[in-house]
PDB file of C-alpha atoms and ligand atoms in Angstrom:
ATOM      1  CA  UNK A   1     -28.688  26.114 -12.898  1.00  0.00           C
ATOM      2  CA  UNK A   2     -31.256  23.518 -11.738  1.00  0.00           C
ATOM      3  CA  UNK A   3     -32.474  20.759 -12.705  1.00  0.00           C
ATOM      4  CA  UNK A   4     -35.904  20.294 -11.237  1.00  0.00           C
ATOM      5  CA  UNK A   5     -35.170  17.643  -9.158  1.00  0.00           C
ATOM      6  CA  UNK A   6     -33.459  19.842  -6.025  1.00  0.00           C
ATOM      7  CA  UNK A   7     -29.924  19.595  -7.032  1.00  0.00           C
ATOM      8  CA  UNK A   8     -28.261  22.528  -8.300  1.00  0.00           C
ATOM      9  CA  UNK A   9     -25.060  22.893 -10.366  1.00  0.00           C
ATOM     10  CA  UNK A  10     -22.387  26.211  -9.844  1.00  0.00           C
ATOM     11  CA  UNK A  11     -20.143  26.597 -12.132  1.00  0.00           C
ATOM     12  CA  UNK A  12     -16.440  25.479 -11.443  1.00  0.00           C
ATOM     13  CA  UNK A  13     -14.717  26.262 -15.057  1.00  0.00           C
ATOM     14  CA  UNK A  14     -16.667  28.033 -17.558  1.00  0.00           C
ATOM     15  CA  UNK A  15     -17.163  26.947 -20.649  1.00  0.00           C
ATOM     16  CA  UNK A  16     -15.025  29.372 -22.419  1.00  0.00           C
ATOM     17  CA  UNK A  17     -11.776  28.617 -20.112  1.00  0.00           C
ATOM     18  CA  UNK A  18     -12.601  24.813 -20.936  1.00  0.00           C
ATOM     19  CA  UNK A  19     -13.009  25.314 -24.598  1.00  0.00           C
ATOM     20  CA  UNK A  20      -9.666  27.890 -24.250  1.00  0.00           C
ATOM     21  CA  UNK A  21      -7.549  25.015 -22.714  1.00  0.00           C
ATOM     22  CA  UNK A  22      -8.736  22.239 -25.162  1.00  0.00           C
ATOM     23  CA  UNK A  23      -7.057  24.461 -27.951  1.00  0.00           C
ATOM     24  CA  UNK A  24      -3.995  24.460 -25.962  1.00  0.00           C
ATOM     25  CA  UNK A  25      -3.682  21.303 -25.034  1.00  0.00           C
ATOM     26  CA  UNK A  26      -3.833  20.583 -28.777  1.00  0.00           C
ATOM     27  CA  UNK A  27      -1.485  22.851 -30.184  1.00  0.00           C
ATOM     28  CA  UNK A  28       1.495  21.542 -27.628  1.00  0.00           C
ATOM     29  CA  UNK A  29      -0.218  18.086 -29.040  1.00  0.00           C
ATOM     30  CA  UNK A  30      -0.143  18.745 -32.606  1.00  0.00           C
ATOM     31  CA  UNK A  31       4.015  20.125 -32.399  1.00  0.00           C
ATOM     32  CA  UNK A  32       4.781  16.754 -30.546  1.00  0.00           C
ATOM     33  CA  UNK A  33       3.499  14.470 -32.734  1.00  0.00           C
ATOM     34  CA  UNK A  34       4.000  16.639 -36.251  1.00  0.00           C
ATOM     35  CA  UNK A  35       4.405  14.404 -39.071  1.00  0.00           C
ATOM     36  CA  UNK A  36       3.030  11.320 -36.970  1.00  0.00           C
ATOM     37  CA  UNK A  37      -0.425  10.074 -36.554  1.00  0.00           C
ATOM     38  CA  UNK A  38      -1.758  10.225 -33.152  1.00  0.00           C
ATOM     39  CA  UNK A  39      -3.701   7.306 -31.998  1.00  0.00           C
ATOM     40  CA  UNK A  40      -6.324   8.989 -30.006  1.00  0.00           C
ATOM     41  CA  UNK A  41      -8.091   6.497 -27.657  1.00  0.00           C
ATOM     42  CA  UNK A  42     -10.987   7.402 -25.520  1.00  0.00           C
ATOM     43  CA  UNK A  43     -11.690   5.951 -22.251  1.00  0.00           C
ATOM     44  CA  UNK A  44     -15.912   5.745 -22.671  1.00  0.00           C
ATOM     45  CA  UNK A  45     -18.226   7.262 -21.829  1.00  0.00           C
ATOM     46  CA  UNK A  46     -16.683  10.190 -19.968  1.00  0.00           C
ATOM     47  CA  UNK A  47     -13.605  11.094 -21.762  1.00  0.00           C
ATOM     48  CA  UNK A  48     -15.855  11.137 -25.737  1.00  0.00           C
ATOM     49  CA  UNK A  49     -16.975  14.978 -25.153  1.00  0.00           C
ATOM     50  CA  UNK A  50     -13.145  15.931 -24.742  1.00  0.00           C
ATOM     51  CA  UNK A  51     -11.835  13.762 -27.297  1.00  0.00           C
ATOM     52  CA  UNK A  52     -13.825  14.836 -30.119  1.00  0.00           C
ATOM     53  CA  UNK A  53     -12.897  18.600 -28.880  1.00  0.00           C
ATOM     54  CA  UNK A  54      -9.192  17.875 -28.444  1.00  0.00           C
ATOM     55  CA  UNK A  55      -9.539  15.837 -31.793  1.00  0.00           C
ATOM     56  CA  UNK A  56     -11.309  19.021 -33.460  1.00  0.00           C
ATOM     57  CA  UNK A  57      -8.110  21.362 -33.268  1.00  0.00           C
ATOM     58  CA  UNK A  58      -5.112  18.930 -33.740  1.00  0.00           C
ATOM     59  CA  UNK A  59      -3.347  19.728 -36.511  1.00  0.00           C
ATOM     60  CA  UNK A  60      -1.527  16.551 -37.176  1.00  0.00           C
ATOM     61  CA  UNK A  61      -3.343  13.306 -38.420  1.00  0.00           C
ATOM     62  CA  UNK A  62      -5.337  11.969 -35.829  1.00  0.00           C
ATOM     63  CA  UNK A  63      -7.280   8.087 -36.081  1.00  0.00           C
ATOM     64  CA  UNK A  64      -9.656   7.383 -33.307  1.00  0.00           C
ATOM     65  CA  UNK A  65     -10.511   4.376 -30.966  1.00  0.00           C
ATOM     66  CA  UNK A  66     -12.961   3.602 -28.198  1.00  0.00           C
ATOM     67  CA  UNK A  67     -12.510   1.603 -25.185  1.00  0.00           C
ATOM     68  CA  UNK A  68     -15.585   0.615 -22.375  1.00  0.00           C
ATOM     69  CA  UNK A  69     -13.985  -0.801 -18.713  1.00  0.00           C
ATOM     70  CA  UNK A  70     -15.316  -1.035 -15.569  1.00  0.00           C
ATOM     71  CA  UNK A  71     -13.525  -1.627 -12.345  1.00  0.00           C
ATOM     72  CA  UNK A  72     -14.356  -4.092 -10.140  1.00  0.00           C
ATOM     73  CA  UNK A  73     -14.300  -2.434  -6.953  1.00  0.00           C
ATOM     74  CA  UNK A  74     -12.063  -1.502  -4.328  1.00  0.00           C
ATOM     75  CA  UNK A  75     -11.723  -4.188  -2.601  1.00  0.00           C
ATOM     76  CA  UNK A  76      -9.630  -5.656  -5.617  1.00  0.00           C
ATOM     77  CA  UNK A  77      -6.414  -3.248  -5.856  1.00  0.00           C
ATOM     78  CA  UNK A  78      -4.041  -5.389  -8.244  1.00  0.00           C
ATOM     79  CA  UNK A  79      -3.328  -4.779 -11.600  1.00  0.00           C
ATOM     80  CA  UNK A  80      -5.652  -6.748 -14.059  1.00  0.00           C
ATOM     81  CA  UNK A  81      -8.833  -5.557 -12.051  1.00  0.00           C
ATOM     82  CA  UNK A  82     -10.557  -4.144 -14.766  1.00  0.00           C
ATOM     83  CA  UNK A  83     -13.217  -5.873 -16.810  1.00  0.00           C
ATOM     84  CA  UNK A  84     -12.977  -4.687 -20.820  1.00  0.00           C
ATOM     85  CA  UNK A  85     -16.787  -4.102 -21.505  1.00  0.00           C
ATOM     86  CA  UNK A  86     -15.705  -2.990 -25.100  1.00  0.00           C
ATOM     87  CA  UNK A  87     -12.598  -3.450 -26.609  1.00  0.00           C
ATOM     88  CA  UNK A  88     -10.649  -1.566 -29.390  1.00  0.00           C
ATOM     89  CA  UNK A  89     -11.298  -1.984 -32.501  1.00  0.00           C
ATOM     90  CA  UNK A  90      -7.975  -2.040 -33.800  1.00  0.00           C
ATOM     91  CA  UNK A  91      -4.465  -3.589 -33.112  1.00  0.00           C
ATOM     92  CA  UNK A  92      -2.380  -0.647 -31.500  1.00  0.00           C
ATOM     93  CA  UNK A  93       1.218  -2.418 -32.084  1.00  0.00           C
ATOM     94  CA  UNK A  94       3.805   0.594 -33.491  1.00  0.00           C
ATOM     95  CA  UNK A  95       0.866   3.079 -33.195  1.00  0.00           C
ATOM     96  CA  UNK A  96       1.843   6.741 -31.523  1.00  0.00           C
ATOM     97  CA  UNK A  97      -1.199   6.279 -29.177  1.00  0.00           C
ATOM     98  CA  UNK A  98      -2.778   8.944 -26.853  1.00  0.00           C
ATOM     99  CA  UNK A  99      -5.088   8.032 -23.952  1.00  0.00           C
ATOM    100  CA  UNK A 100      -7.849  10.262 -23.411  1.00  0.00           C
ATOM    101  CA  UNK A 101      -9.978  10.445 -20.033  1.00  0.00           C
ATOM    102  CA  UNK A 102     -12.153  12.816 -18.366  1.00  0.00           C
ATOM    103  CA  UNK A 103     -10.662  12.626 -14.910  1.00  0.00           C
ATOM    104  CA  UNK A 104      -7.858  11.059 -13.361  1.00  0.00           C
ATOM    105  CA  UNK A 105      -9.046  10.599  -9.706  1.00  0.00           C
ATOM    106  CA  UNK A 106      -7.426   7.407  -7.730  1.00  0.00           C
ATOM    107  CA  UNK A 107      -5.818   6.472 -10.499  1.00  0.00           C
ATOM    108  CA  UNK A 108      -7.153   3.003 -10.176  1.00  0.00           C
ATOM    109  CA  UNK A 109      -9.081   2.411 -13.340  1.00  0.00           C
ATOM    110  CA  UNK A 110      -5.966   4.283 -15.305  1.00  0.00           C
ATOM    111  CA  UNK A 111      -3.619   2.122 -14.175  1.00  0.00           C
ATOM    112  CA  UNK A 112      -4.974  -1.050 -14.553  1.00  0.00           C
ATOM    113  CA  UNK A 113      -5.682   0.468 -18.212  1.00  0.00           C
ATOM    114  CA  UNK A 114      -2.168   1.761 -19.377  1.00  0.00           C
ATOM    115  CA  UNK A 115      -1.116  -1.448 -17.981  1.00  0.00           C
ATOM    116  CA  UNK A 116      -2.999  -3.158 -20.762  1.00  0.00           C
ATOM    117  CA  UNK A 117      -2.546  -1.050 -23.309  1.00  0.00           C
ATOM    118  CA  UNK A 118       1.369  -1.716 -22.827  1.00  0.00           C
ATOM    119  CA  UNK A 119       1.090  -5.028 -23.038  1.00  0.00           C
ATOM    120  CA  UNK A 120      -0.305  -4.818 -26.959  1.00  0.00           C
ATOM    121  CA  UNK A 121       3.116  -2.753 -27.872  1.00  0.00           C
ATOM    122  CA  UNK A 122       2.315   0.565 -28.991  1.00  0.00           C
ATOM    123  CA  UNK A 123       5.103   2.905 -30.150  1.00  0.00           C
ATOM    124  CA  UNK A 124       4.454   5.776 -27.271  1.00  0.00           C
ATOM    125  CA  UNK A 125       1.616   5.835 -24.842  1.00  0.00           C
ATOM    126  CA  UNK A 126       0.897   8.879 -23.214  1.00  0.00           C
ATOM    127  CA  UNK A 127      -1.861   9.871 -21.314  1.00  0.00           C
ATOM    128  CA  UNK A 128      -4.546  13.302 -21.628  1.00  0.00           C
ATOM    129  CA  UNK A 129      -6.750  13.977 -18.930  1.00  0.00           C
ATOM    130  CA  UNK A 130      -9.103  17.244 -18.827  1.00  0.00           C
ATOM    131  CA  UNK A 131      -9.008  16.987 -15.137  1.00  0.00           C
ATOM    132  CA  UNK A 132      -6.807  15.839 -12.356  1.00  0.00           C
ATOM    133  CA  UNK A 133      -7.720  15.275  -8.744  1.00  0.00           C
ATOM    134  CA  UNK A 134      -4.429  14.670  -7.142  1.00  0.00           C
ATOM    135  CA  UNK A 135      -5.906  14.625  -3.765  1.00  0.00           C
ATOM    136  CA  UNK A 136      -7.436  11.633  -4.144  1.00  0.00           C
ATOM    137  CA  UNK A 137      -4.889   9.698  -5.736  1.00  0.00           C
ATOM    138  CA  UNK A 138      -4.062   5.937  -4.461  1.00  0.00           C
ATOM    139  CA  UNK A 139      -2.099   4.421  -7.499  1.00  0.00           C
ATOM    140  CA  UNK A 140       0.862   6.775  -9.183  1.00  0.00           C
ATOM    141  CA  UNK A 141       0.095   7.302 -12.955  1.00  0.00           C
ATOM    142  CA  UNK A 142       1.847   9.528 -14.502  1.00  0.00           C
ATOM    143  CA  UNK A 143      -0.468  11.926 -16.146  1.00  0.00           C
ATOM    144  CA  UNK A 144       0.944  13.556 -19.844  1.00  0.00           C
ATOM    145  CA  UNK A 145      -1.084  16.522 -20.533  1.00  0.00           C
ATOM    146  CA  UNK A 146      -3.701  17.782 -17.605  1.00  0.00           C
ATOM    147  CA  UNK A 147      -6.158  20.627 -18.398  1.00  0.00           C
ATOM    148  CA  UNK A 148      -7.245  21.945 -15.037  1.00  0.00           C
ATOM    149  CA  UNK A 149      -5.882  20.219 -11.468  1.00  0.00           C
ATOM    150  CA  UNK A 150      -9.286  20.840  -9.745  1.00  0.00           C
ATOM    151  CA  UNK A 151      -9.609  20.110  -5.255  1.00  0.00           C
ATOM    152  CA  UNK A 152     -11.366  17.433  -4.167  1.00  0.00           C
ATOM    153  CA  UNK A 153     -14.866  18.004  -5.321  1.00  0.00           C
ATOM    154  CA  UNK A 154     -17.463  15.737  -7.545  1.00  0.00           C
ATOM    155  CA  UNK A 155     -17.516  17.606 -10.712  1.00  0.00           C
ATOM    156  CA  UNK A 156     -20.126  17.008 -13.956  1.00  0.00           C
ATOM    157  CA  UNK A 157     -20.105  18.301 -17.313  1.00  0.00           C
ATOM    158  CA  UNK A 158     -17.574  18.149 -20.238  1.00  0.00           C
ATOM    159  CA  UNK A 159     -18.781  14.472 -20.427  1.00  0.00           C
ATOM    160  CA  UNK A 160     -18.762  13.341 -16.453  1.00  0.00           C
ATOM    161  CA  UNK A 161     -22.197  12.549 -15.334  1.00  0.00           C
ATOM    162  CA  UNK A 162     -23.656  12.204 -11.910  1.00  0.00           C
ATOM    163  CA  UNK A 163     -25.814   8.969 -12.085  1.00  0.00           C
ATOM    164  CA  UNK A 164     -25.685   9.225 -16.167  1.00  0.00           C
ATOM    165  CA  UNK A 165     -26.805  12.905 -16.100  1.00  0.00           C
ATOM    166  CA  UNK A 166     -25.235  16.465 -17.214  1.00  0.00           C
ATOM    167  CA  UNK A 167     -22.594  14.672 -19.558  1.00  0.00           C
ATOM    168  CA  UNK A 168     -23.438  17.596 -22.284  1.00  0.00           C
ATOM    169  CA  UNK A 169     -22.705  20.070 -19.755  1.00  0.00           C
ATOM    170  CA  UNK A 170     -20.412  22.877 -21.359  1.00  0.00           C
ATOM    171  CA  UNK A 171     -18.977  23.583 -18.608  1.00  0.00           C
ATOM    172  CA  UNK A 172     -17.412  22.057 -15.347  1.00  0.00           C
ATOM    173  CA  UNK A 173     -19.660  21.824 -12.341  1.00  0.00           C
ATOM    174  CA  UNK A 174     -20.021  21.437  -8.949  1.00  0.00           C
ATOM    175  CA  UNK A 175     -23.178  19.736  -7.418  1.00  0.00           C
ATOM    176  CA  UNK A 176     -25.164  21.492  -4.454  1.00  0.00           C
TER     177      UNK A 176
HETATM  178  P1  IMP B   1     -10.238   6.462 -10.908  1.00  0.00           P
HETATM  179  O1  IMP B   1      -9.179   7.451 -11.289  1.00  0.00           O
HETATM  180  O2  IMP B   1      -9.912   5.058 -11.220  1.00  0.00           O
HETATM  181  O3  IMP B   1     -10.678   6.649  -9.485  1.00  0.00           O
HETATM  182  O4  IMP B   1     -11.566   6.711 -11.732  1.00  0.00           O
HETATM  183  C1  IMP B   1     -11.720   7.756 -12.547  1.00  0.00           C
HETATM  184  C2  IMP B   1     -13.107   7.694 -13.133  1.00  0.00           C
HETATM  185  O5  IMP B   1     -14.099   7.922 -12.111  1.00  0.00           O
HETATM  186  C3  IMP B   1     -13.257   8.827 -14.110  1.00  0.00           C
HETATM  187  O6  IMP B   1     -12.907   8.419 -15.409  1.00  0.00           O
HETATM  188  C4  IMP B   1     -14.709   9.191 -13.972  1.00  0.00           C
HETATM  189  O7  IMP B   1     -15.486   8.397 -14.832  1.00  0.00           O
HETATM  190  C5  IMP B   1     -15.038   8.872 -12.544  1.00  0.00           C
HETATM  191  N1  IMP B   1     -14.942  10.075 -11.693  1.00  0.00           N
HETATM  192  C6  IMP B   1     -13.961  10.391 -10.820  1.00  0.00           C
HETATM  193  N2  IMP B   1     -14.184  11.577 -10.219  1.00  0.00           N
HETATM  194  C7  IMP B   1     -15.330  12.053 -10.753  1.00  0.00           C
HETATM  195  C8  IMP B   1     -16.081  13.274 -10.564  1.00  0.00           C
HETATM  196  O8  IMP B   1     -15.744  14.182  -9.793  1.00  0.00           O
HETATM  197  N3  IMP B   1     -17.206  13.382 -11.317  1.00  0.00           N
HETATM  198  C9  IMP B   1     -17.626  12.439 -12.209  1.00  0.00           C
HETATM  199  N4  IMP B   1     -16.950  11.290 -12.403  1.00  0.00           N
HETATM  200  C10 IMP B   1     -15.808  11.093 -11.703  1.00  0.00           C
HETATM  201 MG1   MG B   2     -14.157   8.005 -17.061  1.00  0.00          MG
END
Protein backbone atom coordinates (compact mmCIF):
# COMPACT_ATOMS: atom_id res chain seq x y z
CA UNK A 1 0.00 0.00 0.00
CA UNK A 2 0.99 3.69 -0.28
CA UNK A 3 0.15 6.49 0.94
CA UNK A 4 1.05 9.24 -1.46
CA UNK A 5 3.52 10.73 0.43
CA UNK A 6 6.62 8.08 -0.51
CA UNK A 7 6.28 5.78 2.36
CA UNK A 8 4.99 2.47 1.79
CA UNK A 9 3.48 -0.08 4.22
CA UNK A 10 4.07 -4.30 3.74
CA UNK A 11 2.18 -6.21 5.53
CA UNK A 12 3.63 -7.93 8.75
CA UNK A 13 0.30 -9.81 10.18
CA UNK A 14 -2.69 -9.84 8.11
CA UNK A 15 -5.67 -8.83 9.14
CA UNK A 16 -7.32 -12.12 9.36
CA UNK A 17 -4.41 -13.73 11.68
CA UNK A 18 -4.91 -10.43 13.86
CA UNK A 19 -8.62 -10.65 13.99
CA UNK A 20 -8.00 -14.80 14.52
CA UNK A 21 -5.80 -14.12 17.64
CA UNK A 22 -8.07 -11.39 19.20
CA UNK A 23 -10.77 -14.25 19.45
CA UNK A 24 -8.29 -16.29 21.19
CA UNK A 25 -6.96 -14.19 23.37
CA UNK A 26 -10.57 -13.70 24.52
CA UNK A 27 -11.80 -17.01 24.92
CA UNK A 28 -8.63 -18.02 27.38
CA UNK A 29 -9.90 -14.39 28.82
CA UNK A 30 -13.46 -15.05 29.16
CA UNK A 31 -12.69 -18.90 31.10
CA UNK A 32 -10.35 -16.92 33.55
CA UNK A 33 -12.45 -14.47 34.65
CA UNK A 34 -16.05 -16.51 34.26
CA UNK A 35 -18.48 -15.27 36.64
CA UNK A 36 -16.31 -12.02 37.34
CA UNK A 37 -16.36 -8.72 35.67
CA UNK A 38 -13.28 -7.79 33.93
CA UNK A 39 -12.15 -4.29 34.31
CA UNK A 40 -10.85 -3.63 30.91
CA UNK A 41 -8.57 -0.53 30.87
CA UNK A 42 -7.09 0.89 27.78
CA UNK A 43 -3.85 2.55 27.60
CA UNK A 44 -4.97 5.59 24.85
CA UNK A 45 -4.72 6.12 22.02
CA UNK A 46 -2.98 3.00 20.73
CA UNK A 47 -4.30 0.16 22.65
CA UNK A 48 -8.58 1.53 21.86
CA UNK A 49 -8.65 -0.45 18.34
CA UNK A 50 -7.70 -3.77 20.30
CA UNK A 51 -9.72 -3.19 23.22
CA UNK A 52 -12.95 -2.70 21.67
CA UNK A 53 -12.01 -6.02 19.51
CA UNK A 54 -10.86 -8.03 22.52
CA UNK A 55 -13.95 -6.44 24.35
CA UNK A 56 -16.26 -7.59 21.29
CA UNK A 57 -15.79 -11.48 21.91
CA UNK A 58 -15.45 -11.80 25.77
CA UNK A 59 -17.94 -13.69 27.04
CA UNK A 60 -17.91 -12.67 30.62
CA UNK A 61 -19.06 -9.12 31.80
CA UNK A 62 -16.72 -6.68 30.77
CA UNK A 63 -16.85 -2.54 32.10
CA UNK A 64 -14.47 -0.29 30.33
CA UNK A 65 -11.98 2.56 31.29
CA UNK A 66 -9.61 4.91 29.53
CA UNK A 67 -6.35 6.15 30.58
CA UNK A 68 -4.02 9.09 28.51
CA UNK A 69 0.00 9.14 29.85
CA UNK A 70 2.87 10.34 28.42
CA UNK A 71 6.40 9.66 29.42
CA UNK A 72 8.70 12.09 30.06
CA UNK A 73 11.63 10.97 28.31
CA UNK A 74 14.48 8.85 28.71
CA UNK A 75 16.54 10.62 30.42
CA UNK A 76 14.13 10.13 33.52
CA UNK A 77 14.17 6.17 34.19
CA UNK A 78 12.50 5.99 37.81
CA UNK A 79 9.27 4.94 38.59
CA UNK A 80 6.69 7.88 38.80
CA UNK A 81 7.96 9.28 35.33
CA UNK A 82 4.84 9.35 33.72
CA UNK A 83 2.58 12.36 33.44
CA UNK A 84 -1.43 11.19 33.63
CA UNK A 85 -2.83 13.36 30.69
CA UNK A 86 -6.29 11.68 31.44
CA UNK A 87 -7.17 9.82 34.25
CA UNK A 88 -9.77 7.01 34.91
CA UNK A 89 -12.88 7.65 35.38
CA UNK A 90 -13.57 5.35 38.02
CA UNK A 91 -12.10 4.08 41.41
CA UNK A 92 -10.51 0.57 40.54
CA UNK A 93 -10.25 -0.65 44.40
CA UNK A 94 -11.52 -4.66 44.46
CA UNK A 95 -12.03 -4.42 40.64
CA UNK A 96 -10.65 -7.69 38.49
CA UNK A 97 -8.84 -5.17 36.18
CA UNK A 98 -7.15 -5.93 32.78
CA UNK A 99 -4.61 -3.57 31.18
CA UNK A 100 -4.82 -3.26 27.61
CA UNK A 101 -1.90 -1.81 25.29
CA UNK A 102 -0.93 -1.96 21.80
CA UNK A 103 2.73 -2.73 22.27
CA UNK A 104 4.92 -3.47 24.99
CA UNK A 105 8.34 -2.18 23.72
CA UNK A 106 10.92 -0.92 26.62
CA UNK A 107 8.60 -1.45 28.96
CA UNK A 108 9.09 1.99 30.31
CA UNK A 109 5.73 3.64 30.01
CA UNK A 110 4.13 0.06 31.33
CA UNK A 111 5.90 0.05 34.22
CA UNK A 112 5.66 3.27 35.50
CA UNK A 113 1.78 2.52 34.72
CA UNK A 114 1.10 -0.88 36.56
CA UNK A 115 3.03 0.77 39.19
CA UNK A 116 0.18 3.21 39.60
CA UNK A 117 -2.48 1.28 39.01
CA UNK A 118 -1.25 -0.92 42.12
CA UNK A 119 -1.12 1.66 44.22
CA UNK A 120 -5.22 2.33 43.90
CA UNK A 121 -5.76 -1.56 45.09
CA UNK A 122 -7.38 -3.45 42.50
CA UNK A 123 -8.30 -7.10 43.11
CA UNK A 124 -5.93 -8.63 40.11
CA UNK A 125 -4.06 -6.63 37.57
CA UNK A 126 -2.94 -8.28 34.66
CA UNK A 127 -1.68 -7.03 31.66
CA UNK A 128 -2.85 -7.67 27.50
CA UNK A 129 -0.67 -6.55 24.93
CA UNK A 130 -1.36 -7.29 21.03
CA UNK A 131 2.29 -7.03 20.52
CA UNK A 132 5.53 -7.62 22.27
CA UNK A 133 8.97 -6.45 21.27
CA UNK A 134 11.18 -8.22 23.67
CA UNK A 135 14.23 -7.05 21.96
CA UNK A 136 13.94 -3.84 23.00
CA UNK A 137 13.05 -4.25 26.44
CA UNK A 138 14.88 -2.05 29.31
CA UNK A 139 12.42 -2.42 32.35
CA UNK A 140 11.02 -6.22 33.18
CA UNK A 141 7.13 -6.21 33.06
CA UNK A 142 5.67 -9.09 33.10
CA UNK A 143 3.38 -9.29 30.18
CA UNK A 144 -0.18 -11.58 30.82
CA UNK A 145 -1.55 -12.35 27.52
CA UNK A 146 0.71 -11.35 24.22
CA UNK A 147 -0.83 -11.75 20.72
CA UNK A 148 2.12 -11.83 18.37
CA UNK A 149 6.05 -11.39 19.76
CA UNK A 150 7.07 -9.43 16.59
CA UNK A 151 11.49 -8.52 15.94
CA UNK A 152 12.56 -5.33 16.30
CA UNK A 153 10.76 -3.38 13.68
CA UNK A 154 8.39 -0.03 13.85
CA UNK A 155 5.07 -1.46 13.20
CA UNK A 156 1.51 0.65 12.43
CA UNK A 157 -1.92 -0.42 12.26
CA UNK A 158 -4.32 -2.16 14.75
CA UNK A 159 -4.29 1.33 16.44
CA UNK A 160 -0.27 2.28 16.40
CA UNK A 161 0.32 5.26 14.29
CA UNK A 162 3.46 6.64 12.80
CA UNK A 163 3.29 10.46 13.51
CA UNK A 164 -0.71 10.04 14.27
CA UNK A 165 -1.27 8.15 10.97
CA UNK A 166 -2.50 4.45 9.88
CA UNK A 167 -4.12 3.84 13.44
CA UNK A 168 -7.28 2.21 11.42
CA UNK A 169 -4.96 0.00 9.73
CA UNK A 170 -6.46 -3.67 9.77
CA UNK A 171 -3.60 -5.07 9.73
CA UNK A 172 0.04 -4.92 11.20
CA UNK A 173 2.61 -3.09 9.16
CA UNK A 174 5.91 -2.44 8.47
CA UNK A 175 7.06 1.02 7.09
CA UNK A 176 9.41 1.23 3.88
P1 LIG B 1 7.44 1.59 25.94
O1 LIG B 1 7.13 0.13 26.09
O2 LIG B 1 7.35 2.37 27.19
O3 LIG B 1 8.73 1.81 25.21
O4 LIG B 1 6.37 2.29 25.00
C1 LIG B 1 5.43 1.61 24.35
C2 LIG B 1 4.62 2.59 23.54
O5 LIG B 1 5.42 3.15 22.48
C3 LIG B 1 3.51 1.84 22.86
O6 LIG B 1 2.35 1.85 23.66
C4 LIG B 1 3.35 2.58 21.57
O7 LIG B 1 2.46 3.66 21.74
C5 LIG B 1 4.72 3.09 21.26
N1 LIG B 1 5.43 2.19 20.33
C6 LIG B 1 6.42 1.31 20.63
N2 LIG B 1 6.83 0.63 19.54
C7 LIG B 1 6.05 1.05 18.52
C8 LIG B 1 5.97 0.69 17.12
O8 LIG B 1 6.67 -0.17 16.58
N3 LIG B 1 5.02 1.36 16.41
C9 LIG B 1 4.19 2.30 16.94
N4 LIG B 1 4.25 2.66 18.24
C10 LIG B 1 5.15 2.04 19.03
MG1 LIG C 1 0.56 2.95 23.40
Amino acid sequence: MSDGTSKSIHVLIEQEKVEQKISELADRLSKEYQGKTLHMICVLKGGVFFLTELAKRMHTDVSLDFMCVSSYGKETISSGNIKILKDLGEEIEGKDVLLVEDIIDTGRTLACLLEELKSRKPNSLKLCALLDKPARREVDVKVDYIGFTIPDVFVVGCGMDYQEKYRNLPYVGIIT
